[in-house]
GROMACS .gro file of C-alpha atoms in nm:
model
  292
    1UNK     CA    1  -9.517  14.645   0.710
    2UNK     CA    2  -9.662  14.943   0.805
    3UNK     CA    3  -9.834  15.198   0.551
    4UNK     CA    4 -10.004  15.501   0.557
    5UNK     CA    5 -10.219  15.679   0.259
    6UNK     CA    6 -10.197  16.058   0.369
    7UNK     CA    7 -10.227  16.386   0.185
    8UNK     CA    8 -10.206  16.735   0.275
    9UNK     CA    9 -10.551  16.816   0.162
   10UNK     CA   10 -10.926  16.644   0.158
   11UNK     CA   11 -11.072  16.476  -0.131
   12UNK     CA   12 -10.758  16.371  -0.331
   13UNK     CA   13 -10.848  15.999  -0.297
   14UNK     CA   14 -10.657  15.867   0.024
   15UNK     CA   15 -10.925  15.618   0.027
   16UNK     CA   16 -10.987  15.508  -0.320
   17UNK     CA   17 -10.631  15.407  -0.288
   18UNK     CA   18 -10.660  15.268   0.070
   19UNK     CA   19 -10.904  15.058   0.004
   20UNK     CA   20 -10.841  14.918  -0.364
   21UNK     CA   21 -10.479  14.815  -0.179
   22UNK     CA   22 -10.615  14.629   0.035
   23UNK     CA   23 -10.844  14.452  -0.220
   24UNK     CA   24 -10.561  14.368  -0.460
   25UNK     CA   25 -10.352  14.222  -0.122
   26UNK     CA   26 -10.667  14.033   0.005
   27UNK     CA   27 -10.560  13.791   0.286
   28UNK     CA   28 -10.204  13.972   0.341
   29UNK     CA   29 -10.303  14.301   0.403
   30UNK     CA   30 -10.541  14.468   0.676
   31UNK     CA   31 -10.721  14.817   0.679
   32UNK     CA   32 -10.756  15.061   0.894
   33UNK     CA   33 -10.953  15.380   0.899
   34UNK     CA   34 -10.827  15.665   1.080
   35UNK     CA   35 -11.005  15.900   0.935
   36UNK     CA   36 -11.204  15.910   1.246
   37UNK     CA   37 -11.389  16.266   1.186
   38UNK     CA   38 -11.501  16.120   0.838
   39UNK     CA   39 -11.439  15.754   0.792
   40UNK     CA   40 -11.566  15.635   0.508
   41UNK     CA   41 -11.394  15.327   0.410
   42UNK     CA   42 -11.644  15.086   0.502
   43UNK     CA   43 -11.898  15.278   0.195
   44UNK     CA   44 -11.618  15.104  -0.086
   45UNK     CA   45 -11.472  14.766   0.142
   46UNK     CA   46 -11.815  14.668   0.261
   47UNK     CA   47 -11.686  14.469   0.574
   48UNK     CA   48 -11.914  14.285   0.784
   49UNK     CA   49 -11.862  14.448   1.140
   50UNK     CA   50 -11.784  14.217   1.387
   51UNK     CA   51 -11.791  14.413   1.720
   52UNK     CA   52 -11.836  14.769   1.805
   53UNK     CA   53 -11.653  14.920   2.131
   54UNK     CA   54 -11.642  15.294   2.277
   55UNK     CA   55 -11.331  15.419   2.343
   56UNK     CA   56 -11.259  15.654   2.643
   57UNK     CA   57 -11.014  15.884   2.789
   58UNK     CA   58 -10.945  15.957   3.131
   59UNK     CA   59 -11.013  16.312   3.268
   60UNK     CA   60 -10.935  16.459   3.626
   61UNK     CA   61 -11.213  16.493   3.874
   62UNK     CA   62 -11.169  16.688   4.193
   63UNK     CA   63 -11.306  16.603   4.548
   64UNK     CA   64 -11.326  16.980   4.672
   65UNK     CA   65 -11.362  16.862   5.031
   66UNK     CA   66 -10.968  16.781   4.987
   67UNK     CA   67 -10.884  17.089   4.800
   68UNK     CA   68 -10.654  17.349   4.914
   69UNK     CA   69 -10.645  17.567   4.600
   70UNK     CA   70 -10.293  17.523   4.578
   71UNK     CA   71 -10.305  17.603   4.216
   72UNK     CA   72 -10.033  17.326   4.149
   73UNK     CA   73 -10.264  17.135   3.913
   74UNK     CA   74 -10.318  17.467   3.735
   75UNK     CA   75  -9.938  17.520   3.688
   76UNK     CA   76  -9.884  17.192   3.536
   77UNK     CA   77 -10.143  17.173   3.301
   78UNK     CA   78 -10.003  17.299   2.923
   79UNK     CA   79 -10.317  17.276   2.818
   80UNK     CA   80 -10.535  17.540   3.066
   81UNK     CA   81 -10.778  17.253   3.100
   82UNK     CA   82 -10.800  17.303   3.476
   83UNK     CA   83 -10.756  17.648   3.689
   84UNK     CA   84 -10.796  17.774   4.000
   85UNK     CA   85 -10.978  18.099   4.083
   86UNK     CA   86 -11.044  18.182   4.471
   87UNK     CA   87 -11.197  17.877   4.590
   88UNK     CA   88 -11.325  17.684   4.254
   89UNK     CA   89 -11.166  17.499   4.048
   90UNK     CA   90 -11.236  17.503   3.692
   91UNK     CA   91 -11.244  17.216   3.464
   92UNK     CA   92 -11.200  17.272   3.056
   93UNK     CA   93 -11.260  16.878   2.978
   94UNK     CA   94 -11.258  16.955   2.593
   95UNK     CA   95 -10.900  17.082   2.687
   96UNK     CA   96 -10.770  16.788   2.852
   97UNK     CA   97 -10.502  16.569   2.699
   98UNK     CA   98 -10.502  16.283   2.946
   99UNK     CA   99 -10.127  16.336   3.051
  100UNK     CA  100 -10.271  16.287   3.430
  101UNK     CA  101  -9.964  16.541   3.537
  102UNK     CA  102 -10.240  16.720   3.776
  103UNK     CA  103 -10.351  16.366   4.012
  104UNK     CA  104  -9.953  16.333   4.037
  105UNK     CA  105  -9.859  16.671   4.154
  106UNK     CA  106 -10.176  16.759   4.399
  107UNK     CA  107 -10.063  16.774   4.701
  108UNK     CA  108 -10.424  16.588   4.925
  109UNK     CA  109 -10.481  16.350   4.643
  110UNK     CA  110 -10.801  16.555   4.556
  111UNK     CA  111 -10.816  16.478   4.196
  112UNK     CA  112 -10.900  16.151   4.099
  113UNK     CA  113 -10.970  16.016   3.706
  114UNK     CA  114 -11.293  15.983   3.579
  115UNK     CA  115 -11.339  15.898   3.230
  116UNK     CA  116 -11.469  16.091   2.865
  117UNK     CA  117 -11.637  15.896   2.607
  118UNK     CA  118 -11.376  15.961   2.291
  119UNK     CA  119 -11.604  15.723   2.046
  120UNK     CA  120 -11.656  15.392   1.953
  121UNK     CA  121 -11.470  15.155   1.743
  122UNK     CA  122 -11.564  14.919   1.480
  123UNK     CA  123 -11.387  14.613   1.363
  124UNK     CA  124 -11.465  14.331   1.106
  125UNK     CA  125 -11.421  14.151   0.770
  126UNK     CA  126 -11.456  14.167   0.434
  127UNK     CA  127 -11.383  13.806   0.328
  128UNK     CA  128 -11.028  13.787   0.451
  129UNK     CA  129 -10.928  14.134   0.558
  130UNK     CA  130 -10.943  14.248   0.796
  131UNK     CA  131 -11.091  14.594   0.926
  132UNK     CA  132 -11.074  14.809   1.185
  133UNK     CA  133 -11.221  15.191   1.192
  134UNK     CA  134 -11.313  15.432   1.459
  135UNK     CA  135 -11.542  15.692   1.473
  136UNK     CA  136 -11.535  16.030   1.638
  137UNK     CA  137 -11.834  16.114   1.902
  138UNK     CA  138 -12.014  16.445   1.751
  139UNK     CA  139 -11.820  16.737   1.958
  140UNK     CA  140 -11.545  16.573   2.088
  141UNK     CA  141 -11.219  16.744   1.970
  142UNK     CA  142 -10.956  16.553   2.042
  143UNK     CA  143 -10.898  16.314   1.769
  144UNK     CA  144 -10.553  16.158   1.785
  145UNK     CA  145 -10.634  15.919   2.109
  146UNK     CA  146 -10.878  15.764   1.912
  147UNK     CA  147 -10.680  15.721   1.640
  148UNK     CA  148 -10.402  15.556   1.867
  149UNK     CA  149 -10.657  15.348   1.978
  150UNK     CA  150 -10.748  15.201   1.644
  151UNK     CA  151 -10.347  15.133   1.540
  152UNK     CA  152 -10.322  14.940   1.896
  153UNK     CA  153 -10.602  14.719   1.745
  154UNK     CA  154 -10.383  14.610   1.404
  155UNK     CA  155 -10.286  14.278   1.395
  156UNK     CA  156  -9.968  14.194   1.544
  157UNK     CA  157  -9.808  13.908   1.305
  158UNK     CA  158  -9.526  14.073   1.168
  159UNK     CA  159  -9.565  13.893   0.805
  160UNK     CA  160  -9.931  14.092   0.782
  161UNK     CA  161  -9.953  14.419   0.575
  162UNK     CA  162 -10.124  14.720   0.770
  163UNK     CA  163 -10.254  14.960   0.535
  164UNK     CA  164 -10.402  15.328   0.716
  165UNK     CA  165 -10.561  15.581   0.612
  166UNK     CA  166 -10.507  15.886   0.767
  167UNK     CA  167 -10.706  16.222   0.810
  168UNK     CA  168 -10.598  16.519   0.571
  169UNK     CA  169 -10.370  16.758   0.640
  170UNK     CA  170 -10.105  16.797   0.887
  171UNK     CA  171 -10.224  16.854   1.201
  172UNK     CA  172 -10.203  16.655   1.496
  173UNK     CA  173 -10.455  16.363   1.369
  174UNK     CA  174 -10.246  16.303   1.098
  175UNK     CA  175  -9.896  16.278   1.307
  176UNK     CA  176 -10.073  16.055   1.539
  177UNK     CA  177 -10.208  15.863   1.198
  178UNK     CA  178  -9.837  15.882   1.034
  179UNK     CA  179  -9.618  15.854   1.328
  180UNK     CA  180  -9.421  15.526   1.343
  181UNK     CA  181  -9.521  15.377   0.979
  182UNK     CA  182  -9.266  15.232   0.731
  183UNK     CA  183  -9.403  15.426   0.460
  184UNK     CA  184  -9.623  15.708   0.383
  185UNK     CA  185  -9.809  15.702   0.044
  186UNK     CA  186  -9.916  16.088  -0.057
  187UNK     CA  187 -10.213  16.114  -0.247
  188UNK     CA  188 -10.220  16.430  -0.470
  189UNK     CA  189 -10.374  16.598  -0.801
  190UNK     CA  190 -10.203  16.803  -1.024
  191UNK     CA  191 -10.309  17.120  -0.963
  192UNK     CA  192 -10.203  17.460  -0.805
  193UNK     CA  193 -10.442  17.345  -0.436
  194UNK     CA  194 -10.315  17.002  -0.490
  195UNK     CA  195  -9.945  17.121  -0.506
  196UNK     CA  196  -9.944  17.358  -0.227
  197UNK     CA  197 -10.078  17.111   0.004
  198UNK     CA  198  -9.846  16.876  -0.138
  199UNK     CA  199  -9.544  17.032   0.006
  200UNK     CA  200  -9.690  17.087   0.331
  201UNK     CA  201  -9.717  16.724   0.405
  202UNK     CA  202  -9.360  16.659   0.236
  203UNK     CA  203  -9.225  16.851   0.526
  204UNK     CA  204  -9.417  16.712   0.770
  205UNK     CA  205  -9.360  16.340   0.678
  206UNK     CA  206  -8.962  16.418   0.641
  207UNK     CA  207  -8.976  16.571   1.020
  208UNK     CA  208  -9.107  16.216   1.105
  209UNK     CA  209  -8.840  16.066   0.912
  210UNK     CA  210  -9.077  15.837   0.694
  211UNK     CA  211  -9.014  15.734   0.338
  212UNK     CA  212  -9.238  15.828   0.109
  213UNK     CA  213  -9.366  15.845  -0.232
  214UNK     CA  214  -9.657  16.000  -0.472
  215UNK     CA  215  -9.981  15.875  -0.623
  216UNK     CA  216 -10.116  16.149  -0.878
  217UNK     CA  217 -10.525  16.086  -0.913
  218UNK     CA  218 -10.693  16.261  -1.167
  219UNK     CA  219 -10.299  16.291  -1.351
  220UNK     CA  220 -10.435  16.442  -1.656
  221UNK     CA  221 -10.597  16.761  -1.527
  222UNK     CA  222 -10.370  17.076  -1.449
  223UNK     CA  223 -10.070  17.113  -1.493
  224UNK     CA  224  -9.701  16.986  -1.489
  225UNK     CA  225  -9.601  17.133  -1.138
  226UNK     CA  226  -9.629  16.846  -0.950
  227UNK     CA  227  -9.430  16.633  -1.197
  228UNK     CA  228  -9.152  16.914  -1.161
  229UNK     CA  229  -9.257  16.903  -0.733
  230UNK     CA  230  -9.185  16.535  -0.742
  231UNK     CA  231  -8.839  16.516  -0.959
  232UNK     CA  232  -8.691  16.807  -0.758
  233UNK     CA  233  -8.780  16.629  -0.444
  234UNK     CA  234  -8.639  16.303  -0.554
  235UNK     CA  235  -8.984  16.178  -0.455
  236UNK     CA  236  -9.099  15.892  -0.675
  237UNK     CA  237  -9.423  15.824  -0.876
  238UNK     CA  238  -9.541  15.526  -0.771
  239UNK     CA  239  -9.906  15.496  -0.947
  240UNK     CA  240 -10.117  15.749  -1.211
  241UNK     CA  241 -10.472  15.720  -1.224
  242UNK     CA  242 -10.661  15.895  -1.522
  243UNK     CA  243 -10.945  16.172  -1.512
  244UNK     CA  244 -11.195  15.906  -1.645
  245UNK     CA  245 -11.554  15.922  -1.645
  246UNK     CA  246 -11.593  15.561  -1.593
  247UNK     CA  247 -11.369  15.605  -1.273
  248UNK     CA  248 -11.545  15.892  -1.086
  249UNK     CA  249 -11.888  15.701  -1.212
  250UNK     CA  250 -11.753  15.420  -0.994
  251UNK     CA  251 -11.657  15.630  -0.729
  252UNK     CA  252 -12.031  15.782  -0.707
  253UNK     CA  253 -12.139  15.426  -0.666
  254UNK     CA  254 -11.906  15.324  -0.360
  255UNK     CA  255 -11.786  15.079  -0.623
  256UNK     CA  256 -11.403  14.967  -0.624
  257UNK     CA  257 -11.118  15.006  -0.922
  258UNK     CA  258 -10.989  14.665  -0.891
  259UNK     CA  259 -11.292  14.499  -0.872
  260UNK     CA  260 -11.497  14.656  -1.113
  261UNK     CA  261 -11.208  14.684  -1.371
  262UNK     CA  262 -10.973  14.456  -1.356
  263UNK     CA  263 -10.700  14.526  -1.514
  264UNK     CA  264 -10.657  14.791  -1.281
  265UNK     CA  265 -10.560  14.468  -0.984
  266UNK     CA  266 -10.187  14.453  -1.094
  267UNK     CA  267 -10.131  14.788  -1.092
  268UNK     CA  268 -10.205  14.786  -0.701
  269UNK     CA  269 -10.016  14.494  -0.679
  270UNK     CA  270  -9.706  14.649  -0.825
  271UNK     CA  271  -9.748  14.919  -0.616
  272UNK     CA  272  -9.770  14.716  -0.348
  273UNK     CA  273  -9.439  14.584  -0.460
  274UNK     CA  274  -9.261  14.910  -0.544
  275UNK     CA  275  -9.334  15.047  -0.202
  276UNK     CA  276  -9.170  14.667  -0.058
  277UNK     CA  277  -8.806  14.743  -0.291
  278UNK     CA  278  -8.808  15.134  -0.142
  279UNK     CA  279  -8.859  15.027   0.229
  280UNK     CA  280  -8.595  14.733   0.186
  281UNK     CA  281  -8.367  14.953   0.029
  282UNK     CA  282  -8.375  15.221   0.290
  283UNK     CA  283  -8.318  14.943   0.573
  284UNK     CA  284  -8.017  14.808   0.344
  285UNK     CA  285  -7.902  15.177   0.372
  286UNK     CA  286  -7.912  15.203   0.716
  287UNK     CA  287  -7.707  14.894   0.832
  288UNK     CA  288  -7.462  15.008   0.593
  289UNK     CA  289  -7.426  15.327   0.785
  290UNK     CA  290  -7.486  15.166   1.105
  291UNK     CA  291  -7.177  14.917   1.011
  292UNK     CA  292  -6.945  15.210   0.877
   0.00000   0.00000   0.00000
């Protein structure tokens, strides 16, 4: 099974609840961190990394001593990373999306593909999870290959549980975090900012066509608008975690829920098991309509 912790906005505690998963699953489950602008996963799961590998992306090159200044590479190119102007030909590499639709259409073969360094990523253990997390390079802009790149990495035994945490928001890092999952856990707060945001990545999960559910953090600040959010939606609560003092002291520690307070491991563990009856019960739905 596939998972993904998302939220529409920053600091609502993807992670906290990323991470403390994984804990409670030990040897079943493996993490990985997506959040490759700001990962910060390894500060609470304290992995031992393993290896360390820089990603790249291909890029066009052109030989100008084949150029005609057709302007075909130009034309094809949704992304103005390459135009032609008299005789030059400009390249915009921050622009380039790697689709490699200009080497097909040039006419003399004058562009070739050189490659960009994207960033690097990391991989290793903590005990028996697994952990994989990738790290933008300072000024690159284009997130989402890297974060393909990491998902490639997960584990491919179909029996292991792959738990992601994704960027905020809902731009494109988080589609290319979200896309494909079996479920998408939204982390949110009750407040007004919290709320807002909320919907945003409602709407952008059920585009996808994902499942998902809520995790309120901090449940007992604000107000009840979220509660209302959720039961209008149809969108279930799956876990509550208290504005507690001995919680955020934790946090401020890079210190873990279920391992510093125990009681909290079942409660991970049900959710764990909450998410497993909503996915199998979607699936069950599907064949049915598949077999009317």
């Amino acid at each position: 099974m596939n998972l993904c912790i998302a939220s529409g906005k920053g600091g609502t505690g993807k992670t906290t609840i990323a991470v403390n998963l994984a804990l409670a699953l030990g040897g079943r489950a493996e993490l990985l961190d997506c959040d490759v602008e700001e990962p910060n996963a390894h500060i609470f799961l304290r992995p031992e990394i393993e290896q360390k590998r820089v990603i790249t992306t291909p890029i066009p090159q052109v030989d100008l001593s084949l150029c005609t200044y057709c302007g075909k590479c130009a034309q094809i190119c949704r992304f103005s990373a390459i135009a032609v102007v008299a005789k030059k030909v400009l390249l915009f590499e921050d622009l380039c999306h790697s689709c490699g639709g200009c080497t097909l259409v040039c006419p003399t073969k004058a562009i070739s593909e050189t490659t960009r360094e994207l960033g690097v990523l990391n991989g290793g253990r903590r005990d028996d999870i697994r952990f994989l997390s990738g790290r933008l390079r300072v000024g690159e802009t284009m997130a989402p290959p890297l974060i393909r790149q990491v998902r490639a990495e997960a584990d491919a035994d179909v029996e292991k549980i792959t738990i992601i945490d994704a960027p905020p928001g809902t731009s494109c890092p988080v589609i290319a975090a979200v896309s494909g999952t079996d479920f998408v856990v939204l982390v949110t707060e009750p407040t007004p900012f919290g709320l807002h945001d909320l919907k945003l990545a409602v709407e952008a999960v059920r585009l996808l066509g994902i499942p998902c559910g809520l995790v309120i953090n901090r449940a007992d600040i604000g107000d009840r608008a979220v509660y209302d959010y959720a039961k209008e939606q149809g969108l279930p609560i799956l876990l509550s975690i208290p504005f507690e003092r001995r919680i955020a002291e934790l946090y401020s520690e890079g210190k873990t829920l279920v391992e510093s307070l125990p009681e909290w491991r079942p409660a991970f563990i049900q959710l764990y098991e909450d998410i497993a009856a909503l996915v199998q019960g979607q699936k069950q739905q599907k064949e049915t309509a598949c077999a009317k």
